[in-house]
Coordinates of C-alpha atoms in Angstrom, one line a residue:
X1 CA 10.1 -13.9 23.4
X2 CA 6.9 -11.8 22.4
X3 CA 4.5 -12.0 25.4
X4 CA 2.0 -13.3 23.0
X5 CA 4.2 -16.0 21.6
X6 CA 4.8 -16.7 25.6
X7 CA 0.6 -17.1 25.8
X8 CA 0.3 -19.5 22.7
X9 CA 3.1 -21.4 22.9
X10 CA 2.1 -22.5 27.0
X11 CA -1.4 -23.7 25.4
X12 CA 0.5 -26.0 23.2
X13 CA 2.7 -27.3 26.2
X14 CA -0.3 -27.8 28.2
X15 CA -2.0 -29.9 25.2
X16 CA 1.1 -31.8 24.8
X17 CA 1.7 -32.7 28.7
X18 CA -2.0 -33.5 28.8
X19 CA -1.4 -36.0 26.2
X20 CA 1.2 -37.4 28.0
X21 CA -0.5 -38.0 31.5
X22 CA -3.4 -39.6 29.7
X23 CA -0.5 -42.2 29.1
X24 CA 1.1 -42.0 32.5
X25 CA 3.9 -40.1 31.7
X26 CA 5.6 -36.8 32.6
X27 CA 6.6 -33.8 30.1
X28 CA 10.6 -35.5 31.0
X29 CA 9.3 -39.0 29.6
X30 CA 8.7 -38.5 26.2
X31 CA 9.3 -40.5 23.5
X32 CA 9.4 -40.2 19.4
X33 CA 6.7 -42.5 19.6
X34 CA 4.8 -40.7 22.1
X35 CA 5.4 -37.1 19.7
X36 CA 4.6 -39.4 16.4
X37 CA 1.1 -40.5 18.4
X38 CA 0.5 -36.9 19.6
X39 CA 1.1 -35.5 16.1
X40 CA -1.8 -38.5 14.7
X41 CA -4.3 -37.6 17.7
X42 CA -3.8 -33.9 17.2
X43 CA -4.7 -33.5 13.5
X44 CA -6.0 -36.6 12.0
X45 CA -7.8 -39.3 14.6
X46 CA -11.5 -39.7 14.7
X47 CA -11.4 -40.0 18.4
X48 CA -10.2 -35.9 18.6
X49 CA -12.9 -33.6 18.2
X50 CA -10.8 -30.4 17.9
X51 CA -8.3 -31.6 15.6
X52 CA -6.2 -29.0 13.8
X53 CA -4.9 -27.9 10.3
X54 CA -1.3 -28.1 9.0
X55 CA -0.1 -24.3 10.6
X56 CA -1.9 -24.9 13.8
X57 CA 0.1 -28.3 14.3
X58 CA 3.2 -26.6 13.3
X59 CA 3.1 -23.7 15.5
X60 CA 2.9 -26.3 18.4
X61 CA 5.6 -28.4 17.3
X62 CA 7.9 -25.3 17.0
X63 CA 6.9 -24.7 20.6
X64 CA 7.7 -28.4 21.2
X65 CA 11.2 -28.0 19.5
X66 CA 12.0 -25.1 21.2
X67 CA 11.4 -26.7 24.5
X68 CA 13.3 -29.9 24.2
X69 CA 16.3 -28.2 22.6
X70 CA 16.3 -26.5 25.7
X71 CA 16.1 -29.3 28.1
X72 CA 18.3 -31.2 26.3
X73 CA 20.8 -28.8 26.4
X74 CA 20.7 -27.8 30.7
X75 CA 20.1 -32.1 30.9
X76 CA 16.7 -32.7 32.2
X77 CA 16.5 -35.2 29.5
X78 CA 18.8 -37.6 27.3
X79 CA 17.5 -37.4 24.2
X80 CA 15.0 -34.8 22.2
X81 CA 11.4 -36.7 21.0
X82 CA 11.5 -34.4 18.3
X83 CA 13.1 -36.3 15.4
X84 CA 14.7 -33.6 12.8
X85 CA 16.1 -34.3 9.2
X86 CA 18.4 -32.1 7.1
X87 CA 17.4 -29.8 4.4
X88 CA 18.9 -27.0 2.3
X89 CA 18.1 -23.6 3.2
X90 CA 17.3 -20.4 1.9
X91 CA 21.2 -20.0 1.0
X92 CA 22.7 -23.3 0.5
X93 CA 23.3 -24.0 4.0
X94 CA 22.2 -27.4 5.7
X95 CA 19.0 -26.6 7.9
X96 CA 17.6 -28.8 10.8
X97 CA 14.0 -29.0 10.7
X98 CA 11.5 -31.8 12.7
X99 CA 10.2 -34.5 10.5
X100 CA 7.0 -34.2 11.6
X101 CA 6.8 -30.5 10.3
X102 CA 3.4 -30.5 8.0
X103 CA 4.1 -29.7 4.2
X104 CA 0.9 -29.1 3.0
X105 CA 0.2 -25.9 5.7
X106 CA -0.7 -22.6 4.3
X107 CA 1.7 -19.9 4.4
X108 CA -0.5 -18.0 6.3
X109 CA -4.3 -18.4 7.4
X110 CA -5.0 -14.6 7.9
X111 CA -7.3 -13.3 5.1
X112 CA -7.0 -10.1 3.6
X113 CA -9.1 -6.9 3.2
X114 CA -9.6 -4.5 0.4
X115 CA -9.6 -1.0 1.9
X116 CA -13.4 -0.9 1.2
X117 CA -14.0 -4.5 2.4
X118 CA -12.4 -2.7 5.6
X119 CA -14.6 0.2 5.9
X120 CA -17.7 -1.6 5.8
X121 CA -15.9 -4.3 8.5
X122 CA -15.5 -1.1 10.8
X123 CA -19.5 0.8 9.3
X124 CA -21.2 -2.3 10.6
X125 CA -19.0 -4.1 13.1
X126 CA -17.3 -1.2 14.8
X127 CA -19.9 1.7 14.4
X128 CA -23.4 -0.3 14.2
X129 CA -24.3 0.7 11.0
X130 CA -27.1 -1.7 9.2
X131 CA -27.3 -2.8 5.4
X132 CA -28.9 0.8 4.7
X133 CA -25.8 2.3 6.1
X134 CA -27.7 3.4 9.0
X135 CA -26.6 3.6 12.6
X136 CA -29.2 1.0 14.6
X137 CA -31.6 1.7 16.4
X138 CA -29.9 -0.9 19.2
X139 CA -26.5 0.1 18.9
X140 CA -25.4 1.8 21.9
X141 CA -21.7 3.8 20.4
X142 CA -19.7 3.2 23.2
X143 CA -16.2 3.0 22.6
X144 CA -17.0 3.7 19.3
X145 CA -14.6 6.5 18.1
X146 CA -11.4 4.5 20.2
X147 CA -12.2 1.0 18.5
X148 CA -12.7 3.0 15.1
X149 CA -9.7 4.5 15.3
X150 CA -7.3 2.2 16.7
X151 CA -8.2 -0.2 13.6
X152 CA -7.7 2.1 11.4
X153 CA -4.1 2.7 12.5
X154 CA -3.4 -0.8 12.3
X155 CA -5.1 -0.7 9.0
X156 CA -2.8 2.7 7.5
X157 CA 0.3 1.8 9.1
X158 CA 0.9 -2.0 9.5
X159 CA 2.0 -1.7 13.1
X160 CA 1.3 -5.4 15.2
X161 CA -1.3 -5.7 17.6
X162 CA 0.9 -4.8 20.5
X163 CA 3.4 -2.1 18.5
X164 CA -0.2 -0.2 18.0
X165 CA -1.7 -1.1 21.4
X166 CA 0.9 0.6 23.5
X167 CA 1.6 3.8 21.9
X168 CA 1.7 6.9 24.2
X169 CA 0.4 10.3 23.3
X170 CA 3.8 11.8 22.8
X171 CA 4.2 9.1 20.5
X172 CA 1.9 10.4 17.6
X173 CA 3.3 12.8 14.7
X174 CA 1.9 16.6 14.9
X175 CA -1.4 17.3 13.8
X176 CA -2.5 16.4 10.6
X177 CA -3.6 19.8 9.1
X178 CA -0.6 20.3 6.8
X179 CA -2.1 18.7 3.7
X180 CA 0.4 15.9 3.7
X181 CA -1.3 11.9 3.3
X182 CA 0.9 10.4 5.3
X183 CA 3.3 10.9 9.1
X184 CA 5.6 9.3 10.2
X185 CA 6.2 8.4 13.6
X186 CA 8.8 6.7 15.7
X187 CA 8.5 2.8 17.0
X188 CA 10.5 2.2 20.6
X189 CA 12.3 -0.8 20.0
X190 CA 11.2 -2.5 23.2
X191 CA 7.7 -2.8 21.8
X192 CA 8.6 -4.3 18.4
X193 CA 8.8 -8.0 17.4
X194 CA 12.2 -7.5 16.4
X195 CA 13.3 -5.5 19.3
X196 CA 14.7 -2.8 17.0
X197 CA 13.1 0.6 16.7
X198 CA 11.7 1.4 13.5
X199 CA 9.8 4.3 11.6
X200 CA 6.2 3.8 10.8
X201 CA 3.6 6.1 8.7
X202 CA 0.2 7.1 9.7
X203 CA -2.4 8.0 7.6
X204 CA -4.0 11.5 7.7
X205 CA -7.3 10.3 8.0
X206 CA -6.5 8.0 10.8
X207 CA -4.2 10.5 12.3
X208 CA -7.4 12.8 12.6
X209 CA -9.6 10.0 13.8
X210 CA -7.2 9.7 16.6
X211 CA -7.2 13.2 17.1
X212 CA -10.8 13.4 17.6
X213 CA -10.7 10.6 19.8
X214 CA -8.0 11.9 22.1
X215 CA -10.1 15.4 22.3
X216 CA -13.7 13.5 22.7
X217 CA -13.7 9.7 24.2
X218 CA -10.6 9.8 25.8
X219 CA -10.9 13.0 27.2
X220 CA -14.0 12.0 28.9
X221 CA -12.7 8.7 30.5
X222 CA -10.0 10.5 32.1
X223 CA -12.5 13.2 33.7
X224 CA -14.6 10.2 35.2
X225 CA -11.7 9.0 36.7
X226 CA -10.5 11.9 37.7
X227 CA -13.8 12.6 39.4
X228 CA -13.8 9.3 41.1
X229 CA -10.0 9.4 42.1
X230 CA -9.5 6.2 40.3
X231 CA -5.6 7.1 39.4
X232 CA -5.2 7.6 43.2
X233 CA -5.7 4.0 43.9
X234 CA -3.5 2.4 41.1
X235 CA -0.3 0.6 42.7
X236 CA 2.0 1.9 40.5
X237 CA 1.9 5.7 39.2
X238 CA 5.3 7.2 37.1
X239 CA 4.3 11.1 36.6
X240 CA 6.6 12.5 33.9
X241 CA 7.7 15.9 34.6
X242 CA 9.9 16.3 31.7
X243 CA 10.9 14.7 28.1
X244 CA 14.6 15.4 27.1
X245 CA 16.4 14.7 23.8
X246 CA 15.1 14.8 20.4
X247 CA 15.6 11.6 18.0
X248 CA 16.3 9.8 21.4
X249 CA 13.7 10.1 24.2
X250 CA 14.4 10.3 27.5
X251 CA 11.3 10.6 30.3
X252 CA 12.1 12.1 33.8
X253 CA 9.4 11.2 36.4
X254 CA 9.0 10.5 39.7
X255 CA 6.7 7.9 41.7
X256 CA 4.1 8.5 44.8
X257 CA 7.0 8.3 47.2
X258 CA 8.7 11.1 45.5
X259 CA 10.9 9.0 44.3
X260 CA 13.0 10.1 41.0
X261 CA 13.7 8.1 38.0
X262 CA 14.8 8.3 34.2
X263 CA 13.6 6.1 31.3
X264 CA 15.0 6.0 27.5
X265 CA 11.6 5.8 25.3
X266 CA 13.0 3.5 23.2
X267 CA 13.2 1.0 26.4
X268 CA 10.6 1.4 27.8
X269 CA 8.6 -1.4 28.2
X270 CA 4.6 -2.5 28.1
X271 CA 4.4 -2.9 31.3
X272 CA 6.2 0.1 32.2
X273 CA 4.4 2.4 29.7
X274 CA 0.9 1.4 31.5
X275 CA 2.3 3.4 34.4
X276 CA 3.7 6.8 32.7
X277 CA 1.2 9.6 33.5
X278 CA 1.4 13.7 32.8
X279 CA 0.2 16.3 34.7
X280 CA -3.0 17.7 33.6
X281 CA -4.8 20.8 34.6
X282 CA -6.9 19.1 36.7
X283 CA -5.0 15.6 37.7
X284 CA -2.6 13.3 36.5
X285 CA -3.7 11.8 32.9
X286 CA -2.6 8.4 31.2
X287 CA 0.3 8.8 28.4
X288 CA -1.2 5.5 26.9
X289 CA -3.3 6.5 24.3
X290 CA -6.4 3.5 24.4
X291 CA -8.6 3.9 27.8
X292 CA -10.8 2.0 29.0
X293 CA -14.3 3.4 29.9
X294 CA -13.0 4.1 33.1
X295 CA -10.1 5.9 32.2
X296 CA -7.2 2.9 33.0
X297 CA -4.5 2.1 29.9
X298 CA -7.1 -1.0 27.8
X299 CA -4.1 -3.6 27.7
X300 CA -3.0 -5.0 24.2
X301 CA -4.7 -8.4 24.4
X302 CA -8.5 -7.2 25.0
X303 CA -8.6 -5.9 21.4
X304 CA -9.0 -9.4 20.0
X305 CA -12.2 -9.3 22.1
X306 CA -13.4 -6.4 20.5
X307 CA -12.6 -7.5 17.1
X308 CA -14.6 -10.8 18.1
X309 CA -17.4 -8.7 18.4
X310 CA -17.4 -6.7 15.7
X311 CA -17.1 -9.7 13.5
X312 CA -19.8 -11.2 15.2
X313 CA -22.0 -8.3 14.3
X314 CA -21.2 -8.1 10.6
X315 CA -22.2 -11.9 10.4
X316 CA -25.3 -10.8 12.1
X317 CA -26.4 -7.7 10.1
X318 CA -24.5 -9.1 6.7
X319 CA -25.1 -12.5 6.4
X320 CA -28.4 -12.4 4.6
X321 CA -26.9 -9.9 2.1
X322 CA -23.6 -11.2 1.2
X323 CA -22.7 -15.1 1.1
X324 CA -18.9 -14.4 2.8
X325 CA -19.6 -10.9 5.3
X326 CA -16.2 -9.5 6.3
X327 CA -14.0 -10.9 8.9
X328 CA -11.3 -9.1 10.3
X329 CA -8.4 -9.7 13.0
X330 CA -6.0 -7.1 14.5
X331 CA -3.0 -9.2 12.3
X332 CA -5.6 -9.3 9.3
X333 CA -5.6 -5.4 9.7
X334 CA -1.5 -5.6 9.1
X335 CA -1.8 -7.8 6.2
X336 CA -3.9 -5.8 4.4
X337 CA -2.3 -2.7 4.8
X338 CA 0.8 -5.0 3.2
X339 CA -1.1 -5.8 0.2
X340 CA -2.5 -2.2 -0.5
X341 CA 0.7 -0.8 -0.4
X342 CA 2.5 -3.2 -2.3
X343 CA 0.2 -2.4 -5.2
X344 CA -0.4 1.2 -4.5
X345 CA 3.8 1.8 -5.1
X346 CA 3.8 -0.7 -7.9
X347 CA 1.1 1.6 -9.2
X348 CA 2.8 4.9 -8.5
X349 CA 5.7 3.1 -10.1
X350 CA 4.9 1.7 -13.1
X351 CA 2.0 4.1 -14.3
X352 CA 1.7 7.2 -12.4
X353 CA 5.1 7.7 -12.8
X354 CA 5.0 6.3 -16.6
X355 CA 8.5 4.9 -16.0
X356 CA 10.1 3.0 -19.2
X357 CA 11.8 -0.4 -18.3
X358 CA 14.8 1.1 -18.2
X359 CA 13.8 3.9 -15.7
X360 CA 12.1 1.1 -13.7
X361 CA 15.6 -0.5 -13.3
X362 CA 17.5 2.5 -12.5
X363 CA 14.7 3.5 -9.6
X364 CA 14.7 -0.1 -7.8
X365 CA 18.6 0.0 -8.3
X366 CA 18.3 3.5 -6.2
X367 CA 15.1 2.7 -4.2
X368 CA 14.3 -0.6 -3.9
X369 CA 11.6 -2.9 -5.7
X370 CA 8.2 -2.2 -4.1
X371 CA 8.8 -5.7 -2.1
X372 CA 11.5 -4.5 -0.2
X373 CA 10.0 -1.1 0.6
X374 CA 6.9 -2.8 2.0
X375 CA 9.8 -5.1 3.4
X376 CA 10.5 -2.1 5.3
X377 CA 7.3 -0.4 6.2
X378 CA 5.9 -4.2 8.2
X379 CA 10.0 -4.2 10.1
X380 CA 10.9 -7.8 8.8
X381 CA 14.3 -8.3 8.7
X382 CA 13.9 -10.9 5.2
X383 CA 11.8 -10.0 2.3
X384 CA 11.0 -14.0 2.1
X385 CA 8.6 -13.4 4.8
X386 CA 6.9 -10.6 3.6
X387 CA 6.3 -12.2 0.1
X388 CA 6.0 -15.8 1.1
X389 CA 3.4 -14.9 4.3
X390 CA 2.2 -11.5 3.7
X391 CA 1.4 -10.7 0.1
X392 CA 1.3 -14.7 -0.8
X393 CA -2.0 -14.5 -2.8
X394 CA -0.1 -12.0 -4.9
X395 CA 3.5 -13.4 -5.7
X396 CA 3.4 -12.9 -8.7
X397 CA 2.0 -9.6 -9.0
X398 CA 4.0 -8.0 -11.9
X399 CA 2.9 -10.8 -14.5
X400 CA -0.4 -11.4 -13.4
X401 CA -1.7 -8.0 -12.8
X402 CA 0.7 -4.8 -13.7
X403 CA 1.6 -6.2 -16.7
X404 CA -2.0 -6.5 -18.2
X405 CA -2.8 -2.5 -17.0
X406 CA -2.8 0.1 -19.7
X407 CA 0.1 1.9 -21.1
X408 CA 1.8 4.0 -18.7
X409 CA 1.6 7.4 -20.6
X410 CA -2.5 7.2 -20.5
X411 CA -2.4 6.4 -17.2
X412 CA -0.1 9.6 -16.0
X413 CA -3.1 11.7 -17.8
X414 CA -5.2 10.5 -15.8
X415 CA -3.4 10.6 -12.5
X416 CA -5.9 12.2 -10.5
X417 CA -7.7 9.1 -10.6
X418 CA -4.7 7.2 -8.9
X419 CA -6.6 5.9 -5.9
X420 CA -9.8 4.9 -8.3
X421 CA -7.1 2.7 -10.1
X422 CA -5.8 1.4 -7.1
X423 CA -9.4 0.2 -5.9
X424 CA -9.8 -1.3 -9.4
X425 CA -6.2 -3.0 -9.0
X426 CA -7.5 -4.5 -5.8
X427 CA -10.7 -5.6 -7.0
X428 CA -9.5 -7.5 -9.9
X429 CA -6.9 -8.9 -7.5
X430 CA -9.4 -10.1 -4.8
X431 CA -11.6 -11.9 -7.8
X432 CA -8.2 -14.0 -8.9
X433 CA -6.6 -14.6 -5.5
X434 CA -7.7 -17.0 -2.5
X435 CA -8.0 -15.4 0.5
X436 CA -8.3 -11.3 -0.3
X437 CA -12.0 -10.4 0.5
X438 CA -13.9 -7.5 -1.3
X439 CA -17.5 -7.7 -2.5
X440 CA -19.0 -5.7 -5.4
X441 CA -20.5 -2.3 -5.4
X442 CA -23.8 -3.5 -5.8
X443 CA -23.3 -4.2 -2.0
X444 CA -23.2 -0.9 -0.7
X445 CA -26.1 1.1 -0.4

């Protein structure tokens, strides 16, 4: 399992054994009574004061399910609590689900973002800007250009928290001076979700952030340690002398004790990529792309700190001149970069490229229906899951929104103004849909 899925799903075991020593019992004791009880304390009685919604309670009881199944099966107890009933699935077949599986939860509590809901997340939150679009006078910058940046690739491309987090330089696409819009760029499967490799696409303009970044913040942080021989002290150094292969990675290195090693790129762990450094001209240098201050790899989970704070700050400087300021988390960042390019394809598809009905048919009979090519983009493996928990809000795009757009042929005349129609797609979206958040121009100074 995901090491984050490990993190959450040992709060909700704690919870859950807590409950059961309040009643003198241990995690091997429990009862359906005892999960029916837990299930009423955890989201409903007065005597809780941190009870929980519908898709909180049924992450836990997933976790719960998961765990008893297990025990069951290598017999540290008789009988599983968890109570299931049958249902039909997907495809006909009979599914197994627990009975105390909320109906009423949300397919998914992450809100969206219009891409200029996002740029004033990251003017304000991440770059100190004020209402006047002004850099404070108390904001300090630091860390500025590597926590612009990284949300923006999470943003463009749609990569997860951790698929983002542990990229490595050699990782990026070339430079970003070739006039194209968008790169793409290899995913190592052991980093994925899925634990399949995948390609992704950056942005130019977050291509270039990162660019800057790498040549500016980063650069410094590695001189500091460097001039502090902080990499000299680390207990576990992997200096990679050479990269081999093409489409298929593989790094040579060797350790402090001269010892020799190989790893595929596509294998290549978290952990492990934390420890892969190159010669520089004047000391070894990180291959992970986000430092620290100091110059050491920034791990995966801090970011959610520093998207704490920069939400924190736009309720701060924006709450007394919008009623809802933006609010943004690194899995927010993936779900809107779902929804803009789920309309920005049905856009290219149904008016820039002024296809008839009939041409529409023949391209998703070649291509794929924008669903399934957003399918691909996020790496799911079922396009369920990108429409029922990704682009929910907009389900029924085609009727409610493309269909009431103006006739193709005008449109293609005025194709230069694609991404102005995009932006107006999104608006109107955002004022029809629960959960998309954009304000209106009159906002911005």
């Amino acid at each position: 399992m995901a090491s984050e899925t490990k993190r959450n799903y040992t709060d909700d075991y704690r919870i859950f054994f807590d409950f059961l020593w309040w009643r003198g019992k241990a995690w091997t004791d429990a009862t359906a009574d005892d999960l029916w009880d837990f299930e009423d304390w955890r989201t409903r009685s007065p005597r809780n004061l941190e009870k929980v919604g519908a898709a909180r309670w049924n992450r836990g009881l997933a976790a719960l399910t998961r765990l008893y199944r297990w025990a069951v099966r290598c017999e540290y107890v008789a009988t599983n609590p968890i109570e299931m009933r049958e249902r039909p699935g997907l495809y006909g077949e009979v599914v197994a689900t627990p009975a105390a599986r909320a109906k009423n939860a949300k397919s998914s509590n992450v809100h969206w973002l219009t891409p200029r809901m996002f740029r004033l997340w990251v003017n304000v939150g991440l770059r100190g800007h004020t209402t006047k679009g002004l850099v404070g006078g108390e904001w300090v910058g630091r860390l500025e250009d590597r926590n612009a940046s990284f949300a923006d690739l999470l943003f463009c491309s749609g990569l997860r928290l951790t698929e983002g987090a542990s990229l490595l330089t050699l990782e990026l696409p070339g430079s970003a001076l070739d006039g194209g819009k968008y790169y793409p760029a290899r995913l190592a499967r052991a980093v994925t979700k899925s634990k399949k490799a995948r390609t992704f696409y950056i942005s130019a303009s977050a291509l270039v952030q990162i660019e800057s970044y790498l040549q500016a913040g980063r650069a410094a942080a590695i001189r500091r340690a460097q001039a502090r021989d902080l990499y000299d002290t680390l207990p576990e150094m992997r200096v990679v002398t050479k990269v081999s292969g093409h489409r298929k990675k593989v790094l040579h290195w060797h350790n402090r004790n001269g010892a020799e090693g190989r790893t595929a790129l596509n294998d290549a762990t978290v952990e492990e990529r934390m420890t892969f450094f190159t010669p520089g001209p004047t000391g070894p240098e990180p291959l992970w792309i986000w430092l620290t201050e100091a110059g050491l790899p920034f791990r995966p989970l801090s970011w959610e700190n520093v998207f704490r704070a920069a939400n924190e700050r736009c309720e701060t400087v924006l709450s007394g001149v919008m009623s809802e300021p933006p609010f943004a988390t690194p899995h927010s960042a993936r779900h809107s970069f779902a929804l803009y390019m789920l309309v920005a394809l049905h856009h290219a598809m149904d008016l820039r490229m002024g296809l008839t009905p009939e041409e529409r048919r023949d391209f998703r009979l070649l291509y794929g229906d924008p669903w399934r090519m957003v399918q691909d983009l996020l790496g799911h493996s079922d396009v369920a899951t990108t429409r029922d928990h990704y682009l929910a809000p907009v389900s029924d795009l085609q009727l409610r929104s493309l269909l009431a757009d103006p006739d193709p042929a005008r449109s293609q005349e005025n194709a230069e103004r694609s991404d102005e129609r995009v932006t107006t797609l999104l608006a109107r979206l955002a004022r029809e849909s629960e959960g998309i958040q954009d304000f209106h121009e009159a906002v911005v100074s």
